[in-house]
PDB file of C-alpha atoms in Angstrom:
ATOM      1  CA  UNK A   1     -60.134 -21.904  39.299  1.00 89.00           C
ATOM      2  CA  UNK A   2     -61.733 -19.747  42.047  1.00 93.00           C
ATOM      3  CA  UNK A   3     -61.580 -19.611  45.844  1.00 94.00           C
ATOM      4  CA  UNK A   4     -64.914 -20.031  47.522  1.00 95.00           C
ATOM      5  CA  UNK A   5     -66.461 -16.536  49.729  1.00 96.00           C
ATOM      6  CA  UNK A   6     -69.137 -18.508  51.077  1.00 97.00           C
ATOM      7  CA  UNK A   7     -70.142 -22.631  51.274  1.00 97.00           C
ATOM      8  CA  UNK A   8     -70.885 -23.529  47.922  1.00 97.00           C
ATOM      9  CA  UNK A   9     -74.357 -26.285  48.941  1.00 97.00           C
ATOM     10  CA  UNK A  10     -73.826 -29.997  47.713  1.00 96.00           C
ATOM     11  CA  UNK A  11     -76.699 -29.096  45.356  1.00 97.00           C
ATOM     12  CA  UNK A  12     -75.984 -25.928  43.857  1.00 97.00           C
ATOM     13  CA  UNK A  13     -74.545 -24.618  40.892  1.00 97.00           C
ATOM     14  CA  UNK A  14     -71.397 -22.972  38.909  1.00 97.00           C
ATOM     15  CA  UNK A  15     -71.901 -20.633  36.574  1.00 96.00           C
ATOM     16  CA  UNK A  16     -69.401 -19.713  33.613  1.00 95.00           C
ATOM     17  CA  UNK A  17     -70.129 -17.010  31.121  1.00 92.00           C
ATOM     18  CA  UNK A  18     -67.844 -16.548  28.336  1.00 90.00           C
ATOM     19  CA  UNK A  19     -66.675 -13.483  26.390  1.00 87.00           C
ATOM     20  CA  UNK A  20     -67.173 -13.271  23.100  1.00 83.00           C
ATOM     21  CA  UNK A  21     -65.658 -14.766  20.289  1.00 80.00           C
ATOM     22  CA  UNK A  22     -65.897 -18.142  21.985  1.00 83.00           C
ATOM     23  CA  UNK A  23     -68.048 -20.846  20.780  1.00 83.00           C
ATOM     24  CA  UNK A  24     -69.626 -23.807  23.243  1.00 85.00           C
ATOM     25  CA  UNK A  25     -70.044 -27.188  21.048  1.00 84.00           C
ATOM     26  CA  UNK A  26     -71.693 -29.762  23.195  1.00 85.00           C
ATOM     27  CA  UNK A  27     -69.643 -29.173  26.399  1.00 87.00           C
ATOM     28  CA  UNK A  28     -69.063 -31.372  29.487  1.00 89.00           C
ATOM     29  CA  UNK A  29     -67.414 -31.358  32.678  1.00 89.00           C
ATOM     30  CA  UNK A  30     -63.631 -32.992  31.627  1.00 87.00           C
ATOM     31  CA  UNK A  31     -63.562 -34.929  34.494  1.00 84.00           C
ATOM     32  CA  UNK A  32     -61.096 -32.500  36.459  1.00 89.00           C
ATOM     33  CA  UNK A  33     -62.521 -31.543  39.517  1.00 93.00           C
ATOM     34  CA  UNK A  34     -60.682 -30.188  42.518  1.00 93.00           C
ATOM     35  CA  UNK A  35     -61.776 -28.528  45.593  1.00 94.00           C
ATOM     36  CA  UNK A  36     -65.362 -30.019  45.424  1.00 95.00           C
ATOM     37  CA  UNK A  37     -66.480 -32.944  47.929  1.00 94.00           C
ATOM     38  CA  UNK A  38     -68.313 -34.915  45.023  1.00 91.00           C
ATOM     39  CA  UNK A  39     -68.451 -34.178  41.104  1.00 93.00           C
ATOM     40  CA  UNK A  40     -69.736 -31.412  38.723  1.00 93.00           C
ATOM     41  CA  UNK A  41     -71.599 -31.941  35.459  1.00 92.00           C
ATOM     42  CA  UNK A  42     -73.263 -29.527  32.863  1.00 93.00           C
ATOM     43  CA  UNK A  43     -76.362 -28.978  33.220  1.00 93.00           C
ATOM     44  CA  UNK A  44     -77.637 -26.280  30.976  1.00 91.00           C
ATOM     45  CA  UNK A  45     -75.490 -24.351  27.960  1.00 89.00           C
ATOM     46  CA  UNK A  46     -76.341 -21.862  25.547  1.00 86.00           C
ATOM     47  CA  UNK A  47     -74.445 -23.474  22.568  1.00 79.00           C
ATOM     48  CA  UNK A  48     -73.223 -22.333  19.240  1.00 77.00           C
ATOM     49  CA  UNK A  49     -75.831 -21.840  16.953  1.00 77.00           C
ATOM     50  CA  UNK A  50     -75.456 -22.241  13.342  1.00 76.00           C
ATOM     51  CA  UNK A  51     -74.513 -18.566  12.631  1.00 71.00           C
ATOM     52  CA  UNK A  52     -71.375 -19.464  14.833  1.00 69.00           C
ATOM     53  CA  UNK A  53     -72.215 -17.721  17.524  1.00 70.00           C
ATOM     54  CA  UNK A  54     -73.859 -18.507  21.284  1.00 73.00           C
ATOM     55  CA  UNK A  55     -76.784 -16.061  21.779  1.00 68.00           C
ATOM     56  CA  UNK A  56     -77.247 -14.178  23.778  1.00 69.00           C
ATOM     57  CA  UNK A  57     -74.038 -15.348  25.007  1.00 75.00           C
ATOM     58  CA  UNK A  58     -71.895 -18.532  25.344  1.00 88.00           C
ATOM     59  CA  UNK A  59     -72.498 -19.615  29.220  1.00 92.00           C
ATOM     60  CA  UNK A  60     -72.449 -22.868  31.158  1.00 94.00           C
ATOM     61  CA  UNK A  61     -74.148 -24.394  34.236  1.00 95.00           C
ATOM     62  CA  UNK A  62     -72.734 -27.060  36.201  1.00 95.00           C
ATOM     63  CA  UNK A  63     -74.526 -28.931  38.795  1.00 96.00           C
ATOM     64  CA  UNK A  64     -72.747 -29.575  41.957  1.00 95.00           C
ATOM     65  CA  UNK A  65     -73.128 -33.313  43.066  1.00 95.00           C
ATOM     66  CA  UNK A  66     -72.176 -34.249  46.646  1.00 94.00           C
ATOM     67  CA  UNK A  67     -70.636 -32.282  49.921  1.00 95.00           C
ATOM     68  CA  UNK A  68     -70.433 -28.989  50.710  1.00 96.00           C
ATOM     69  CA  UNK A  69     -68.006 -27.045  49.913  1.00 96.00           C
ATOM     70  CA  UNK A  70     -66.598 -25.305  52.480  1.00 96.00           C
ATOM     71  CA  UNK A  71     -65.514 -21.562  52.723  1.00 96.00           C
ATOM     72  CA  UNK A  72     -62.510 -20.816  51.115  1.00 97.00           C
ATOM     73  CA  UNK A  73     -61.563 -23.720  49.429  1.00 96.00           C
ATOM     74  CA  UNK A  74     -59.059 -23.356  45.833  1.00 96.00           C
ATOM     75  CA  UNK A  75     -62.271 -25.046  43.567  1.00 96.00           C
ATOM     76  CA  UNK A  76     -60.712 -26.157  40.209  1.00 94.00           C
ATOM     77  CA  UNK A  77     -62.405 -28.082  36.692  1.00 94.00           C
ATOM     78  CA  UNK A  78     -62.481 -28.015  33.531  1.00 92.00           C
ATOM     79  CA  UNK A  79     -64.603 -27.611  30.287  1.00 92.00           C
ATOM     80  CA  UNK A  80     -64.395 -29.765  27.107  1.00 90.00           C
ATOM     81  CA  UNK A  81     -65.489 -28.752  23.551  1.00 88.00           C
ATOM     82  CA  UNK A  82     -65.304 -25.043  24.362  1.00 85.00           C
ATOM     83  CA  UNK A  83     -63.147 -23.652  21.437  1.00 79.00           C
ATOM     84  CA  UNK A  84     -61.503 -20.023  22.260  1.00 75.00           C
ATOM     85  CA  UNK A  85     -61.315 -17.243  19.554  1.00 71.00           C
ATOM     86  CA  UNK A  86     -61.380 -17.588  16.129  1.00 71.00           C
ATOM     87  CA  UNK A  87     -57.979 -14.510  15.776  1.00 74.00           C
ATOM     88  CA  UNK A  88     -55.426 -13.531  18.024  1.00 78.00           C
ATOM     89  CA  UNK A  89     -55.862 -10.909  20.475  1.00 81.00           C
ATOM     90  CA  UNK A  90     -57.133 -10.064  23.846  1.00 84.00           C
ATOM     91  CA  UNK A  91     -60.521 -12.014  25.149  1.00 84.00           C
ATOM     92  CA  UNK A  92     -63.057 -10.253  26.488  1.00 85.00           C
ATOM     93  CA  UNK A  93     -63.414 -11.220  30.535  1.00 89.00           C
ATOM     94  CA  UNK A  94     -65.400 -14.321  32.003  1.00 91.00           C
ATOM     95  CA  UNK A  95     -67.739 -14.226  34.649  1.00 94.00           C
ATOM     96  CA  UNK A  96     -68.276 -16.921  37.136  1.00 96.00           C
ATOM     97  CA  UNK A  97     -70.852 -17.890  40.181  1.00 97.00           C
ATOM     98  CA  UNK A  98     -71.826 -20.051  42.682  1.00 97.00           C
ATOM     99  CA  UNK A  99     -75.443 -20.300  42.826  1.00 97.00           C
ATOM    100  CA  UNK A 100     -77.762 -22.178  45.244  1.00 98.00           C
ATOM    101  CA  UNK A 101     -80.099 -25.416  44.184  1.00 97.00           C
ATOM    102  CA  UNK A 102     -82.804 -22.374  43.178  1.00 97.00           C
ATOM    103  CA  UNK A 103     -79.765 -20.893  40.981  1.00 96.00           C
ATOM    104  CA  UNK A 104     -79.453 -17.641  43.706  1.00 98.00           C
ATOM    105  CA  UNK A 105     -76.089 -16.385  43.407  1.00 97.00           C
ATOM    106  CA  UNK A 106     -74.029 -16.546  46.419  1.00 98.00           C
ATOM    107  CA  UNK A 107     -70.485 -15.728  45.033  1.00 97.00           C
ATOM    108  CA  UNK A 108     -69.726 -13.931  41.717  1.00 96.00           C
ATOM    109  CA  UNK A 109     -66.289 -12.780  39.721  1.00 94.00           C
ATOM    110  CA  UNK A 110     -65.378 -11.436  37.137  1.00 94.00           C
ATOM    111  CA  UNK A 111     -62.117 -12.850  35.664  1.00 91.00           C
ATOM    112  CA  UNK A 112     -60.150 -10.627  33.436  1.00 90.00           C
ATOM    113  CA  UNK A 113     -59.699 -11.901  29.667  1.00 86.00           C
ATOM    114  CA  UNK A 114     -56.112 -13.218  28.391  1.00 83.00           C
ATOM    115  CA  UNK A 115     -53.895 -12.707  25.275  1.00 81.00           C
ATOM    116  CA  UNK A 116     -54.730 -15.407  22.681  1.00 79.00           C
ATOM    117  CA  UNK A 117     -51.808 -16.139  19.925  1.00 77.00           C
ATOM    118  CA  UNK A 118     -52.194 -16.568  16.313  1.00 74.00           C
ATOM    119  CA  UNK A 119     -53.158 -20.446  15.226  1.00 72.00           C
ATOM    120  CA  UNK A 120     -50.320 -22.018  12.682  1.00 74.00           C
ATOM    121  CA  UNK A 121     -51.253 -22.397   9.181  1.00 75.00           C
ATOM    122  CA  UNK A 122     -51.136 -26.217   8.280  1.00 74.00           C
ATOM    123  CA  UNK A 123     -49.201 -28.076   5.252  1.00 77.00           C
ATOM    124  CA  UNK A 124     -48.018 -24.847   3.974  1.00 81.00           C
ATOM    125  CA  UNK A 125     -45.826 -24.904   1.027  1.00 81.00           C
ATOM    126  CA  UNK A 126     -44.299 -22.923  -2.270  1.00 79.00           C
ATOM    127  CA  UNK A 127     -43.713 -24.582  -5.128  1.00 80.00           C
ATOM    128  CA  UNK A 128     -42.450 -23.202  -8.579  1.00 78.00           C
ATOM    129  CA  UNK A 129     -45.141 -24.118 -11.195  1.00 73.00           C
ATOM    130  CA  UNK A 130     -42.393 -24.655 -13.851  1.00 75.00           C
ATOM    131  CA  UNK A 131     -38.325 -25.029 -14.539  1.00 77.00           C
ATOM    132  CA  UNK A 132     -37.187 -21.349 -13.488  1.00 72.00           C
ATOM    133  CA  UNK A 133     -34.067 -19.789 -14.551  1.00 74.00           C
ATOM    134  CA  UNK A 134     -31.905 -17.082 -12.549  1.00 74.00           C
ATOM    135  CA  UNK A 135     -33.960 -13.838 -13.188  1.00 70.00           C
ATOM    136  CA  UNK A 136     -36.873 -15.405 -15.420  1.00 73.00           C
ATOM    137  CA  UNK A 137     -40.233 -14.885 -14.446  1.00 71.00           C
ATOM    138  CA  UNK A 138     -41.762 -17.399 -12.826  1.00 71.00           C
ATOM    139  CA  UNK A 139     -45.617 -18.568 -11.396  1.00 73.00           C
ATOM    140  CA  UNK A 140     -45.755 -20.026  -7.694  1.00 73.00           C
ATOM    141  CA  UNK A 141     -48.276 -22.192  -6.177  1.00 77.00           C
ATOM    142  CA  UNK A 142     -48.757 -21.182  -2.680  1.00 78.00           C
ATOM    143  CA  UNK A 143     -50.823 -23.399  -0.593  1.00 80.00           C
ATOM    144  CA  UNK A 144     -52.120 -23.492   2.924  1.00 79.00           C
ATOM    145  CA  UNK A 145     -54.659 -25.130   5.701  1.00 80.00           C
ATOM    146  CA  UNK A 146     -56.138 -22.420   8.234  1.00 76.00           C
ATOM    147  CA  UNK A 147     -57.026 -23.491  11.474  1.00 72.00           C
ATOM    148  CA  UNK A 148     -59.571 -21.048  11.992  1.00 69.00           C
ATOM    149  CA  UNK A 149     -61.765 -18.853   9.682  1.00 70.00           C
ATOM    150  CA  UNK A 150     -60.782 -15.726   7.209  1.00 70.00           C
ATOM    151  CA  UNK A 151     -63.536 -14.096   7.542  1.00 70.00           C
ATOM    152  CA  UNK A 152     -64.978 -11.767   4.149  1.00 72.00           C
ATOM    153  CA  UNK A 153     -62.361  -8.960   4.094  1.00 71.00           C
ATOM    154  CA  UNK A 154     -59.686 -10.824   5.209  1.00 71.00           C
ATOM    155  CA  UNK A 155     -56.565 -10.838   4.052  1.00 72.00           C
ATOM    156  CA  UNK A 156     -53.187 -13.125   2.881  1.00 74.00           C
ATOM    157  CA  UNK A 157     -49.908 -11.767   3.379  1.00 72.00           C
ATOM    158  CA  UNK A 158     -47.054 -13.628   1.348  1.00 73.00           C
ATOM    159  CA  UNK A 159     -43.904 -11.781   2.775  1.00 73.00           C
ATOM    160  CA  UNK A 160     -41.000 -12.203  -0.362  1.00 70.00           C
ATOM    161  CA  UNK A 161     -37.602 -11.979   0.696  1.00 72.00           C
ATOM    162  CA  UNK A 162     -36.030  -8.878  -1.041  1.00 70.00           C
ATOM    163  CA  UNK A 163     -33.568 -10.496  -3.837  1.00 72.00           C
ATOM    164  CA  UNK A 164     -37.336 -11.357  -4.924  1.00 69.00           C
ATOM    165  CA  UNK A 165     -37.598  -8.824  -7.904  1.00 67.00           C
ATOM    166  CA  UNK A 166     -40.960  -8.050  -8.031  1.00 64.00           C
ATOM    167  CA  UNK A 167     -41.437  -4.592 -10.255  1.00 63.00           C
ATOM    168  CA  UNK A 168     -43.602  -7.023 -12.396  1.00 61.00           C
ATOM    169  CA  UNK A 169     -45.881  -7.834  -9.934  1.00 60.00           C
ATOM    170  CA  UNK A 170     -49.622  -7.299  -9.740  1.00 57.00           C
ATOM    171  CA  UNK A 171     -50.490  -5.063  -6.167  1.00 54.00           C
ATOM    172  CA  UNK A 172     -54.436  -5.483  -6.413  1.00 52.00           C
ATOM    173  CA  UNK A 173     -56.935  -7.526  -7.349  1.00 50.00           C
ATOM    174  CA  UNK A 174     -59.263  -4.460  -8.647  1.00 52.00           C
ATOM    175  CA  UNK A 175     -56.877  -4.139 -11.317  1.00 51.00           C
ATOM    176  CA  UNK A 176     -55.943  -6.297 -13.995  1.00 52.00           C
ATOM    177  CA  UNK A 177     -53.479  -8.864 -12.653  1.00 50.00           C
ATOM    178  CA  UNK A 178     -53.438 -11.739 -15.119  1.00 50.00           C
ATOM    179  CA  UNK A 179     -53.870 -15.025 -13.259  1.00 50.00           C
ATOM    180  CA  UNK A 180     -53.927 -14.677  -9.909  1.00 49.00           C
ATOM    181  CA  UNK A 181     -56.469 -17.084  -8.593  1.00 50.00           C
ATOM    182  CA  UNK A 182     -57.519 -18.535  -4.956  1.00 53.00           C
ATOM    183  CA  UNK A 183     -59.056 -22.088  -4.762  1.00 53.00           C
ATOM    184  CA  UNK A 184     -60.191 -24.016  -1.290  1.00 50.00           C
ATOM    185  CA  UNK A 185     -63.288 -23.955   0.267  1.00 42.00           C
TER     186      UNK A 185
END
């Protein structure tokens, strides 16, 4: 959402340029438009290559279809099949213009980024590979779905509640551990 400066011409543009981190996959207006005397669709993208990311940048052009829009009018719409961040953290900040049918820009801001939260693993469970008894050793099958990526240096953090004596416990995989093993794609 934006408010308008300056008449936004039935045949211009909006621009959208997104920080990094976020990748573009064949988007489209949604269908949301508000504001706007007619309807917007996407025109150009820079989409996500096969590396995973949009380069130079991820960035979308709509084309304005219709009226003009007047000055200061609340413009509102949406993008589908942009997917946000692969971690949790702070985005970087968007930029967004209103360009004429010769893509000049007439309005421009820059939109400050926003706190992303941590994805939820999927069909997580524990499961004891065998019978235990109280204060036996045991073997545990821990198993998980991410939603987004672990990237190569990554890390897993199984948190043990402390009756969980584990003095017997291998630390690191650079040293001999016995069978610890990792399976999934």
């Amino acid at each position: 959402s934006f408010t308008t400066s300056n008449v936004l011409p039935g045949d211009g543009y909006i621009f959208v340029s997104f920080p990094p981190g976020f990748s573009l996959l064949s988007p489209v207006s949604d269908g949301y438009v508000a504001g706007i005397p007619g309807m917007l669709a996407v025109v150009d993208a820079n989409e996500t290559q096969s590396n995973g990311y949009c380069e130079p940048g991820c960035n979308v052009t709509l084309a304005v279809r219709g009226g003009a829009t007047p000055r200061h009018t609340k413009v509102s719409f949406g993008i589908a099949n942009v997917e946000n961040m692969h971690s949790s953290g702070q985005t970087g900040a968007f930029l967004v213009q209103t360009r004429t049918a010769a893509h000049e820009v007439i309005d421009m801001a820059v939109i400050e980024g926003s706190e992303t939260s941590a994805a939820k693993l999927g069909f997580a469970s524990v499961s004891l590979d065998h019978a235990a008894k109280s204060g036996s050793n045991m073997s545990l099958s821990v198993a998980f779905t991410t939603s987004n990526p672990l990237g190569s240096g990554g890390r897993i953090i199984i948190k043990f509640s402390p009756l969980f004596n584990l003095s017997d416990t291998c630390y690191s995989l650079s040293s001999s551990c016995g069978d610890i093993s990792a399976f999934g794609a």
